[in-house]
Coordinates of C-alpha atoms and ligand atoms in Angstrom, one line a residue:
M157 CA 430.4 128.4 114.2
S158 CA 428.6 127.7 117.7
M159 CA 430.7 126.8 120.6
I160 CA 428.2 124.7 122.2
S161 CA 427.3 122.2 119.1
A162 CA 431.6 122.2 118.1
F163 CA 431.6 121.3 122.0
Y164 CA 429.5 118.1 121.9
G165 CA 430.8 117.7 118.3
S166 CA 433.1 115.1 120.0
K167 CA 431.5 113.5 122.4
S168 CA 430.1 110.5 124.1
I169 CA 427.2 111.8 125.8
L170 CA 425.3 109.4 128.3
I171 CA 422.1 110.2 128.8
T172 CA 419.2 108.6 131.2
G173 CA 415.0 108.5 130.4
A174 CA 415.9 109.4 126.9
T175 CA 412.5 107.6 126.5
G176 CA 410.4 110.4 128.0
F177 CA 409.4 113.1 127.3
L178 CA 412.2 115.5 128.0
G179 CA 415.4 113.1 126.9
K180 CA 413.3 112.3 123.4
V181 CA 413.6 116.2 122.7
L182 CA 416.9 116.4 124.5
M183 CA 418.3 113.5 121.9
E184 CA 417.1 114.9 118.6
K185 CA 418.5 118.7 119.7
L186 CA 422.0 117.0 120.0
F187 CA 421.8 115.0 117.3
R188 CA 420.7 117.9 114.9
T189 CA 423.2 120.8 116.2
S190 CA 425.9 118.2 116.3
P191 CA 425.8 115.8 113.8
D192 CA 428.9 114.3 114.4
L193 CA 429.0 114.2 118.1
K194 CA 430.6 110.3 118.7
V195 CA 428.1 108.2 120.3
I196 CA 424.9 108.5 122.8
Y197 CA 424.4 105.9 125.3
I198 CA 421.4 105.6 126.8
L199 CA 419.9 103.4 129.6
V200 CA 416.9 101.8 128.6
R201 CA 414.6 98.9 129.7
P202 CA 412.5 97.0 127.8
K203 CA 408.8 98.0 127.5
A204 CA 405.3 96.7 126.6
G205 CA 407.0 93.3 125.0
Q206 CA 409.7 95.6 122.8
T207 CA 413.4 95.1 123.8
P208 CA 415.8 98.5 124.1
Q209 CA 416.5 98.0 120.6
Q210 CA 413.1 98.6 119.0
R211 CA 412.3 101.0 121.4
V212 CA 414.9 103.4 119.5
L213 CA 413.8 102.2 116.4
Q214 CA 410.5 103.5 117.1
I215 CA 411.4 106.6 118.4
L216 CA 414.1 107.4 115.6
N217 CA 410.9 106.6 113.2
S218 CA 408.8 109.1 114.9
K219 CA 407.6 112.3 113.5
L220 CA 410.4 114.3 115.8
F221 CA 413.0 112.9 114.6
E222 CA 411.7 113.8 111.0
K223 CA 414.5 117.0 110.6
V224 CA 417.2 114.5 112.1
K225 CA 417.4 112.3 109.9
E226 CA 418.0 115.0 107.1
V227 CA 421.2 116.2 109.0
C228 CA 422.6 113.2 110.3
P229 CA 421.8 110.0 108.3
N230 CA 423.4 107.2 110.0
V231 CA 421.3 108.4 113.4
H232 CA 420.8 104.8 114.0
K233 CA 424.6 104.1 114.3
K234 CA 425.1 107.2 116.8
I235 CA 422.8 105.8 119.5
R236 CA 424.1 102.8 121.9
A237 CA 420.7 101.5 123.6
I238 CA 421.9 99.7 127.2
Y239 CA 419.8 97.6 129.2
A240 CA 419.1 98.9 132.4
D241 CA 416.9 99.4 134.8
L242 CA 417.1 102.0 137.6
D243 CA 414.6 100.1 139.6
Q244 CA 417.4 97.6 140.5
N245 CA 420.1 98.6 142.9
D246 CA 423.5 98.0 140.7
L247 CA 421.1 99.3 137.4
A248 CA 421.1 95.9 136.2
I249 CA 423.8 97.0 133.5
S250 CA 425.9 94.2 132.0
K251 CA 429.7 94.7 132.8
E252 CA 431.4 94.6 129.4
D253 CA 428.6 97.6 129.2
M254 CA 430.0 99.5 132.2
Q255 CA 433.4 99.0 131.3
E256 CA 432.5 100.7 127.9
L257 CA 430.2 103.8 129.9
L258 CA 433.0 104.1 132.5
S259 CA 436.0 103.9 130.0
Y260 CA 434.0 106.7 127.4
T261 CA 431.2 108.4 128.9
N262 CA 432.2 112.9 128.5
I263 CA 429.3 114.2 129.9
I264 CA 425.9 112.7 131.7
F265 CA 422.6 114.1 131.6
H266 CA 420.4 112.5 134.2
C267 CA 417.0 112.9 134.1
A268 CA 415.5 109.5 134.2
A269 CA 412.4 109.8 137.3
T270 CA 409.5 108.3 138.4
V271 CA 407.2 111.6 138.1
R272 CA 403.9 110.4 139.2
F273 CA 402.6 112.2 142.2
D274 CA 401.4 109.1 144.1
D275 CA 404.3 106.8 143.4
H276 CA 404.7 104.5 146.6
L277 CA 407.6 106.1 148.3
R278 CA 409.2 102.4 148.4
H279 CA 409.9 103.2 144.5
A280 CA 409.7 106.9 143.8
M281 CA 412.6 106.2 146.7
Q282 CA 414.7 103.8 144.7
L283 CA 414.3 105.6 141.2
N284 CA 414.2 109.5 142.1
V285 CA 417.0 109.1 144.8
S286 CA 419.2 105.7 145.1
A287 CA 419.3 105.4 141.4
T288 CA 420.9 108.5 141.2
Q289 CA 423.2 107.7 144.0
Q290 CA 424.1 104.8 141.8
L291 CA 424.6 107.0 138.5
L292 CA 426.9 108.9 140.8
L293 CA 429.2 106.3 142.3
M294 CA 429.1 105.4 138.3
A295 CA 430.3 109.1 137.2
N296 CA 433.1 109.4 140.3
Q297 CA 434.9 105.9 138.5
M298 CA 434.5 107.4 134.6
T299 CA 438.2 108.9 133.4
K300 CA 436.9 110.9 130.9
L301 CA 433.8 112.7 132.4
E302 CA 433.5 116.4 132.3
A303 CA 429.9 117.4 133.0
F304 CA 427.1 115.9 134.8
V305 CA 423.4 117.8 134.6
H306 CA 420.9 116.5 136.4
I307 CA 417.6 117.3 135.9
S308 CA 415.4 118.0 139.2
T309 CA 412.0 120.1 139.5
A310 CA 411.6 123.4 140.4
Y311 CA 408.8 122.3 143.1
A312 CA 411.2 120.6 144.7
N313 CA 411.1 123.0 147.6
C314 CA 407.3 124.5 146.8
N315 CA 406.7 124.3 150.7
L316 CA 408.5 127.2 150.1
K317 CA 407.3 130.7 148.6
Y318 CA 410.9 132.2 147.4
I319 CA 413.5 129.7 146.2
D320 CA 416.7 130.2 145.7
E321 CA 419.4 128.3 143.3
V322 CA 420.6 126.2 146.3
I323 CA 420.2 123.4 147.5
Y324 CA 417.7 123.2 150.8
S325 CA 417.9 119.9 153.0
C326 CA 415.0 118.1 154.2
P327 CA 414.5 117.0 158.0
V328 CA 415.9 113.4 157.6
E329 CA 418.9 112.5 156.0
P330 CA 418.4 110.5 152.2
K331 CA 420.6 107.6 153.7
K332 CA 418.7 106.9 156.5
I333 CA 415.4 106.8 154.8
M334 CA 417.3 104.6 152.1
D335 CA 418.3 102.1 154.8
S336 CA 414.7 102.7 156.0
M337 CA 413.5 101.5 153.4
E338 CA 415.2 98.1 152.7
W339 CA 414.2 96.9 156.7
L340 CA 410.5 98.7 156.4
D341 CA 407.6 96.4 155.0
D342 CA 404.8 98.4 152.3
S343 CA 401.9 99.1 155.1
I344 CA 404.6 100.7 157.0
I345 CA 405.6 103.1 154.7
E346 CA 402.4 104.2 153.7
D347 CA 402.0 105.1 157.7
I348 CA 405.3 107.1 157.9
T349 CA 405.3 108.8 154.6
P350 CA 402.5 111.8 155.3
K351 CA 405.2 112.8 158.1
L352 CA 408.3 112.3 156.4
I353 CA 407.1 114.3 153.2
G354 CA 405.5 117.0 155.8
D355 CA 404.9 119.9 153.6
R356 CA 405.5 119.1 150.5
P357 CA 402.5 117.8 148.6
N358 CA 404.0 114.2 147.4
T359 CA 406.3 111.8 147.5
Y360 CA 407.8 112.6 143.6
I361 CA 408.4 116.0 145.0
Y362 CA 409.6 114.9 148.1
T363 CA 412.3 112.2 146.7
K364 CA 413.2 114.9 143.7
A365 CA 413.9 117.0 146.8
L366 CA 416.0 114.1 148.7
A367 CA 417.8 113.5 145.1
E368 CA 419.3 117.4 145.2
M369 CA 420.6 116.7 149.1
V370 CA 422.2 113.4 147.4
V371 CA 424.0 115.2 144.5
Q372 CA 425.5 117.6 146.7
K373 CA 426.6 115.0 149.1
E374 CA 428.1 112.2 146.9
S375 CA 429.0 114.4 143.6
G376 CA 433.4 115.0 144.8
N377 CA 435.1 115.9 142.7
L378 CA 432.5 116.0 139.6
N379 CA 432.0 119.4 137.7
M380 CA 428.2 118.9 138.8
A381 CA 425.2 121.3 137.8
I382 CA 421.1 120.9 138.4
I383 CA 418.5 122.1 136.4
R384 CA 415.0 123.0 138.2
P385 CA 411.9 123.1 135.0
S386 CA 408.8 124.2 136.5
I387 CA 406.1 122.8 134.3
V388 CA 407.2 121.5 131.2
G389 CA 405.0 121.7 127.9
A390 CA 405.1 121.1 124.4
T391 CA 407.5 122.9 122.4
W392 CA 407.5 126.0 121.4
Q393 CA 409.5 126.7 118.3
E394 CA 411.8 122.9 117.9
P395 CA 412.3 121.0 116.0
F396 CA 408.9 122.6 114.8
P397 CA 405.8 124.0 117.6
G398 CA 403.4 121.8 119.5
W399 CA 405.4 118.5 119.5
I400 CA 404.0 116.6 122.9
D401 CA 403.8 112.8 123.2
N402 CA 402.6 112.6 127.0
I403 CA 399.1 113.5 128.6
N404 CA 401.6 115.0 132.4
G405 CA 400.7 118.3 133.9
P406 CA 398.5 120.2 131.9
T407 CA 397.9 118.6 129.1
G408 CA 395.4 116.0 130.1
L409 CA 393.6 118.4 131.4
I410 CA 393.7 120.2 128.2
I411 CA 392.3 117.1 126.8
A412 CA 389.2 116.6 129.3
A413 CA 388.6 120.1 128.7
G414 CA 388.6 120.4 125.0
K415 CA 386.5 116.8 124.6
G416 CA 384.0 118.7 127.1
F417 CA 384.1 116.3 130.3
L418 CA 385.8 119.3 131.8
R419 CA 383.5 122.5 132.3
A420 CA 384.9 124.0 135.8
L421 CA 388.2 123.8 137.8
R422 CA 388.9 125.1 141.1
A423 CA 391.7 127.4 140.8
T424 CA 393.4 131.1 141.7
P425 CA 392.8 132.6 138.6
M426 CA 395.8 134.7 139.0
A427 CA 398.1 132.0 140.3
V428 CA 401.2 131.9 137.9
A429 CA 400.8 129.0 135.7
D430 CA 404.4 128.9 135.7
L431 CA 405.1 126.7 132.2
V432 CA 408.3 126.0 130.4
P433 CA 408.5 124.8 126.5
V434 CA 410.4 121.6 126.2
D435 CA 412.7 123.0 123.9
I436 CA 413.7 125.9 126.2
V437 CA 414.3 123.6 129.4
V438 CA 415.9 121.3 126.6
N439 CA 418.5 124.3 124.7
L440 CA 419.2 125.5 129.3
T441 CA 420.5 122.3 129.4
L442 CA 423.0 121.8 126.7
A443 CA 424.0 125.2 127.8
V444 CA 424.6 124.1 131.5
G445 CA 426.2 121.0 129.9
W446 CA 428.7 122.8 128.0
Y447 CA 429.6 125.6 130.2
T448 CA 429.9 123.3 133.3
A449 CA 432.1 121.7 131.3
V450 CA 434.8 124.5 129.8
Q451 CA 434.4 126.8 133.0
R452 CA 434.3 124.0 135.9
P453 CA 432.2 126.2 138.1
K454 CA 434.0 125.4 142.0
S455 CA 430.6 124.3 143.6
T456 CA 427.3 122.5 142.0
L457 CA 425.3 125.4 140.0
I458 CA 421.5 125.3 140.0
Y459 CA 419.7 126.6 137.2
H460 CA 416.0 127.6 137.7
C461 CA 413.8 127.1 134.1
T462 CA 410.7 129.1 134.8
S463 CA 408.6 131.7 133.2
G464 CA 406.9 133.3 135.9
N465 CA 408.9 135.4 137.0
I466 CA 409.7 136.7 133.3
N467 CA 407.1 136.5 130.9
P468 CA 404.0 135.7 133.8
C469 CA 401.1 133.7 132.1
N470 CA 398.4 132.6 134.7
W471 CA 395.3 130.0 135.1
G472 CA 392.8 132.1 134.5
K473 CA 394.2 133.3 131.2
M474 CA 395.0 129.5 130.5
G475 CA 391.5 128.6 131.1
H476 CA 389.9 131.2 129.2
K477 CA 392.2 129.8 125.9
H478 CA 390.4 126.9 126.5
L479 CA 387.0 127.8 127.0
M480 CA 387.0 126.8 130.0
C481 CA 385.7 128.4 133.6
I482 CA 388.3 129.3 136.3
V483 CA 386.4 129.8 139.4
P484 CA 387.9 129.9 142.6
T485 CA 385.2 128.5 144.7
S486 CA 383.1 125.6 142.9
Y487 CA 384.1 122.4 142.2
L488 CA 382.4 121.5 139.0
V489 CA 382.4 118.9 136.4
G490 CA 379.6 119.8 133.4
V491 CA 378.8 116.8 131.8
T492 CA 377.5 114.2 134.2
G493 CA 375.7 110.4 133.7
P494 CA 376.2 107.3 134.9
W495 CA 378.1 106.2 131.9
M496 CA 381.0 108.5 132.9
T497 CA 381.1 108.2 136.4
K498 CA 384.3 106.1 136.0
L499 CA 386.2 108.1 134.1
M500 CA 384.8 110.9 136.5
N501 CA 386.0 109.9 139.3
R502 CA 389.5 109.3 137.8
L503 CA 389.5 112.8 136.5
L504 CA 388.7 114.5 139.6
R505 CA 391.4 112.0 141.7
T506 CA 393.8 113.9 139.0
L507 CA 392.4 117.5 139.8
S508 CA 392.8 116.7 143.3
M509 CA 396.4 115.7 142.7
L510 CA 396.9 118.9 140.4
E511 CA 395.2 121.7 143.0
Y512 CA 397.9 122.0 144.9
F513 CA 399.8 123.7 141.9
I514 CA 397.2 125.8 140.5
N515 CA 396.4 127.7 143.7
R516 CA 399.6 128.9 144.6
S517 CA 402.6 130.7 143.2
W518 CA 405.7 130.6 143.6
D519 CA 409.3 133.0 143.7
W520 CA 412.5 131.0 141.7
S521 CA 415.4 133.3 141.3
T522 CA 417.5 132.9 138.1
Y523 CA 420.4 134.2 138.4
N524 CA 422.2 131.2 137.2
T525 CA 420.3 131.0 134.6
E526 CA 420.6 135.0 133.6
M527 CA 424.4 134.6 133.9
L528 CA 424.4 131.7 131.6
M529 CA 422.4 133.7 129.2
F530 CA 425.6 136.6 128.7
E531 CA 427.4 133.8 128.6
L532 CA 427.0 132.4 125.6
S533 CA 428.1 133.3 122.3
P534 CA 425.3 136.0 120.3
E535 CA 425.1 132.4 117.8
D536 CA 424.3 130.4 120.9
Q537 CA 421.9 132.8 122.2
K538 CA 419.8 132.2 119.2
L539 CA 420.7 128.3 118.5
F540 CA 420.0 127.1 122.1
N541 CA 418.1 130.0 123.1
F542 CA 416.4 129.9 126.6
D543 CA 415.3 133.2 127.1
V544 CA 411.1 133.3 127.3
R545 CA 410.3 136.7 127.5
H546 CA 409.2 136.8 123.6
L547 CA 407.3 133.7 124.3
N548 CA 403.9 134.9 123.2
W549 CA 401.7 132.8 125.7
M550 CA 398.4 132.6 123.8
E551 CA 400.1 131.8 120.8
Y552 CA 402.3 129.0 122.4
I553 CA 399.1 127.5 123.6
E554 CA 397.2 127.5 120.6
N555 CA 399.9 125.9 118.8
Y556 CA 399.7 122.9 122.4
V557 CA 396.2 122.1 121.9
L558 CA 397.2 121.6 117.8
G559 CA 400.0 120.0 119.1
I560 CA 398.2 117.9 121.5
K561 CA 395.5 117.0 118.2
M562 CA 398.0 115.8 116.2
Y563 CA 401.0 114.3 118.1
L564 CA 399.1 113.4 120.8
L565 CA 395.9 112.1 119.8
K566 CA 396.9 111.8 116.2
E567 CA 393.4 113.3 114.9
D568 CA 392.2 114.3 111.8
M569 CA 393.0 118.0 111.4
A570 CA 390.7 118.3 108.7
K571 CA 388.1 116.9 111.4
I572 CA 389.0 120.6 113.3
P573 CA 385.9 122.2 112.5
E574 CA 383.5 118.9 113.0
A575 CA 385.3 118.9 116.6
K576 CA 384.4 122.7 117.0
Q577 CA 381.3 122.3 115.9
H578 CA 380.8 119.5 118.7
F579 CA 382.4 121.3 121.1
K580 CA 380.1 124.4 120.7
K581 CA 377.3 121.5 121.1
L582 CA 378.5 120.5 124.3
R583 CA 378.7 124.0 125.3
N584 CA 374.8 124.4 124.9
I585 CA 373.9 121.6 126.3
H586 CA 375.6 122.6 129.2
Y587 CA 373.9 125.9 129.7
L588 CA 370.7 124.6 128.5
F589 CA 371.1 122.3 131.7
N590 CA 371.8 125.0 134.1
T591 CA 369.5 127.0 132.3
A592 CA 366.7 124.5 133.3
L593 CA 368.2 123.8 136.2
F594 CA 368.0 127.6 137.1
L595 CA 364.3 127.2 136.2
I596 CA 363.1 124.6 138.5
V597 CA 365.2 125.9 141.6
W598 CA 363.6 129.3 141.0
R599 CA 360.2 127.8 140.7
L600 CA 360.1 125.8 143.6
L601 CA 361.6 128.8 145.5
I602 CA 358.8 131.1 144.4
A603 CA 356.3 128.6 145.3
R604 CA 357.7 128.3 148.9
S605 CA 359.1 131.5 149.8
Q606 CA 357.5 135.4 149.9
I607 CA 360.5 137.0 149.7
A608 CA 361.0 134.7 146.6
R609 CA 358.0 136.4 145.5
N610 CA 359.3 140.0 145.9
V611 CA 362.4 139.5 144.3
W612 CA 360.3 138.3 141.3
F613 CA 358.0 140.8 141.3
F614 CA 360.4 143.7 141.8
I615 CA 362.5 142.1 138.6
V616 CA 359.8 142.0 136.5
S617 CA 359.1 145.5 137.3
F618 CA 361.9 146.9 136.8
C619 CA 362.5 145.0 133.2
Y620 CA 359.0 146.4 131.9
K621 CA 360.2 149.9 133.3
F622 CA 363.4 149.9 131.7
L623 CA 361.8 148.4 128.3
S624 CA 358.5 151.3 128.3
Y625 CA 361.6 154.1 128.7
F626 CA 363.5 152.4 126.3
R627 CA 360.8 152.3 123.9
A628 CA 359.6 155.7 124.3
S629 CA 363.0 157.0 124.2
S630 CA 364.0 155.5 120.9
T631 CA 360.2 157.0 119.6
L632 CA 361.0 160.1 120.3
N633 CA 364.9 160.1 119.1
A634 CA 362.6 158.9 115.7
Ligands
PKZ997 C1 393.0 123.5 130.8 C2 394.2 124.3 131.9 C3 394.5 124.1 132.9 C4 395.5 123.3 133.2 C5 395.8 122.9 135.1 C6 396.8 121.7 134.9 C7 397.5 122.3 136.3 C8 398.8 121.4 135.8 C9 400.0 121.4 136.9 C10 400.5 120.5 136.8 C11 401.7 120.3 137.9 C12 402.9 119.5 138.2 C13 404.0 120.3 138.4 C14 405.2 119.8 139.0 C15 406.3 119.4 137.5 C16 407.0 118.1 137.9 O1 408.1 118.6 138.8 S1 406.8 116.5 137.2 C17 405.9 115.9 136.0 C18 404.6 116.2 135.9 N1 404.3 114.9 136.8 C19 402.8 114.4 136.4 O2 401.9 115.7 135.8 C20 402.5 113.5 136.8 C21 400.9 113.4 137.1 N2 400.0 111.8 136.8 C22 400.2 111.2 137.7 O3 400.7 111.1 138.7 C23 399.2 109.8 138.1 O4 398.9 109.9 136.6 C24 397.8 110.7 138.4 C25 397.2 111.9 138.8 C26 398.1 110.2 139.9 C27 396.4 109.5 138.5 O5 396.8 108.1 138.5 P1 396.1 106.9 138.4 O6 394.5 106.9 138.7 O7 396.7 105.4 138.8 O8 396.0 106.7 136.8 P2 396.5 106.5 135.5 O9 397.1 105.5 135.5 O10 398.1 107.4 136.1 O11 395.7 107.2 134.5 C28 394.4 107.0 134.7 C29 394.0 108.0 134.0 O12 393.7 109.3 134.0 C30 394.3 109.5 132.9 N3 395.1 111.1 133.7 C31 396.0 110.5 133.9 N4 397.6 111.7 134.3 C32 396.2 112.5 133.9 C33 396.4 114.0 134.1 N5 397.4 114.7 134.2 N6 395.5 114.8 133.3 C34 394.0 114.0 132.9 N7 394.7 113.4 133.2 C35 395.2 112.4 133.3 C36 395.1 109.2 131.9 O13 394.7 109.6 130.7 C37 394.6 107.6 132.3 O14 393.2 107.6 131.4 P3 392.8 105.7 130.9 O15 394.2 105.4 129.9 O16 392.7 104.7 131.9 O17 391.9 105.9 129.5
NDP998 N1 407.2 116.9 132.4 C1 407.6 117.7 133.5 O1 406.4 118.7 133.6 C2 408.7 118.0 134.3 C3 409.6 117.1 134.6 N2 410.7 117.2 135.1 C4 412.1 116.0 135.5 O2 412.5 116.1 134.0 C5 413.1 114.8 134.4 C6 412.2 114.3 133.0 O3 411.1 114.0 132.7 P1 409.8 113.6 132.0 O4 410.6 113.4 130.4 O5 408.6 114.8 131.4 O6 409.4 112.4 132.4 P2 409.1 111.0 131.6 O7 407.7 110.4 132.7 O8 408.3 111.5 130.2 O9 410.1 110.0 131.3 C7 411.4 109.4 132.5 C8 412.0 108.7 131.9 O10 412.6 108.2 133.0 C9 412.5 106.6 132.8 N3 412.5 105.4 133.5 C10 411.5 105.8 134.7 N4 411.7 104.4 135.6 C11 412.6 103.8 134.8 C12 413.8 102.7 134.9 N5 413.3 102.0 136.1 N6 414.6 101.9 134.2 C13 415.1 103.6 133.5 N7 414.5 103.7 132.9 C14 413.3 104.4 133.9 C15 411.6 106.4 131.9 O11 411.5 104.9 130.7 P3 410.5 104.3 130.4 O12 410.1 104.9 128.7 O13 410.9 103.1 129.8 O14 409.7 104.6 130.6 C16 411.3 107.5 131.1 O15 412.3 107.5 130.1 C17 412.4 113.8 135.0 O16 413.5 114.0 135.7 C18 411.2 115.2 135.7 O17 411.4 115.0 137.5 C19 410.7 118.1 136.4 C20 409.9 119.6 135.9 C21 408.7 119.3 135.0

């Protein structure tokens, strides 16, 4: 019997961000491997006209949960959607719900966050820092709490080249910034944001780093752990390969490349594309929850969930898989036209936000993650596999792209040959356009410059000589 499955089998678990990409896969795996668990409390806000309960039903009716329904037919009775809004100071949880959470929660997985790179600092502070603080406050009052797992990001300290599994501090204390958010108005906050975030690239990364400081300061006697994933991608294996349902990270660009809107991208081809499949992140998260509760390490352990140092893939390889050109210096979007200007402007804006991450490489230590792997029984090493050494990138990316088509774009897979044909057509138009452009420029140059004319005659006579030599030697051989 798996020790990890048995451990969660009797627990009441609280998940924030359960309606998000990572949260859904986490819930799915928990139910599939520990169908006997008591309850999963999820903090949900109403969205797009749906109540929290309706949102849960929609998630349970999705393809992702098909296997769960087989092993845990009463899954809908085991999810308790609790109305909450992490944008509110008290998280807007009712008194009764709060009482229930404080009395019964055994494990917390805190996944909720704003992952927008350009969020206003006030909002990013509220969601990523203040809500984390509030949750820690709640956790400190929970009588049955065994472990609190906080999801951070491997890029929280991307201002450093080598990143260890420790908490680094930011120059200004999170409390001071939280206090100042209460009285500064939006425009002043905007003015001081670049100074505050310093050498971190955006408010998301900055506030995730501050959240770690809050965890360090306010975790009290809790059994606490932090997980830092790099760029989280589609599932590798579980519950099936290629599952993805949002356009964050590389996914949006893969779509843009696949649809032919994006032909080239300014990236460092050899820079490491530090992707980790979401099922790997989830397996590590569950293993960490178990280890933290059972072994109770003396201090907060940080676990890097990265791939670059173990099984690296680079942006050049990824771009090649998408028939896209990763160029070090030019920044070119191939198919243009006035009717596409708006779309292109948005794409360029997105690219400018992601550029920072595709032109650099980082070195993350993974001592704690490796230590944990050895602590697992052979059965758990298989069932909760977070070893990326055996991941075949080309196969993974192929499934990722197919997954985008199937689960995100909901396209008809029977139309793949047609789509390939369309892609080929766009590529040919692109080549034709470039050739025509080259010929026009060249023609203009020849007309105006003696040097260009000399180069042209040299090339033509060289080609002629080469052809004559080739013809003569093939006649002799015959
Ligand atoms: C081919 C191989 C090479 C790939 C090479 C990729 C490198 C990829 C490195 C990632 C590195 C992460 C490293 C930190 C990893 C974490 O720790 S966290 C998770 C990552 N978080 C994210 O990825 C969030 C990034 N996204 C954002 O911050 C915002 O969407 C943006 C980029 C600032 C755009 O904001 P906005 O202009 O207000 O636009 P928004 O309303 O969000 O969307 C507008 C349009 O842009 C599109 N869009 C939004 N995001 C994207 C996107 N990522 N891509 C494309 N289109 C997008 C939407 O589809 C939308 O279209 P419509 O719905 O209007 O048709
Ligand atoms: N995706 C990635 O590449 C990486 C992600 N991470 C971290 O992993 C965690 C999960 O990310 P991911 O799943 O990708 O993100 P998503 O954007 O998919 O999910 C975010 C979750 O947070 C919830 N949330 C946001 N605002 C509120 C609010 N005001 N009240 C209640 N809930 C709210 C969302 O709920 P709702 O559905 O209502 O919007 C959603 O469930 C985050 O902490 C992120 O920093 C770390 C590294 C990489």
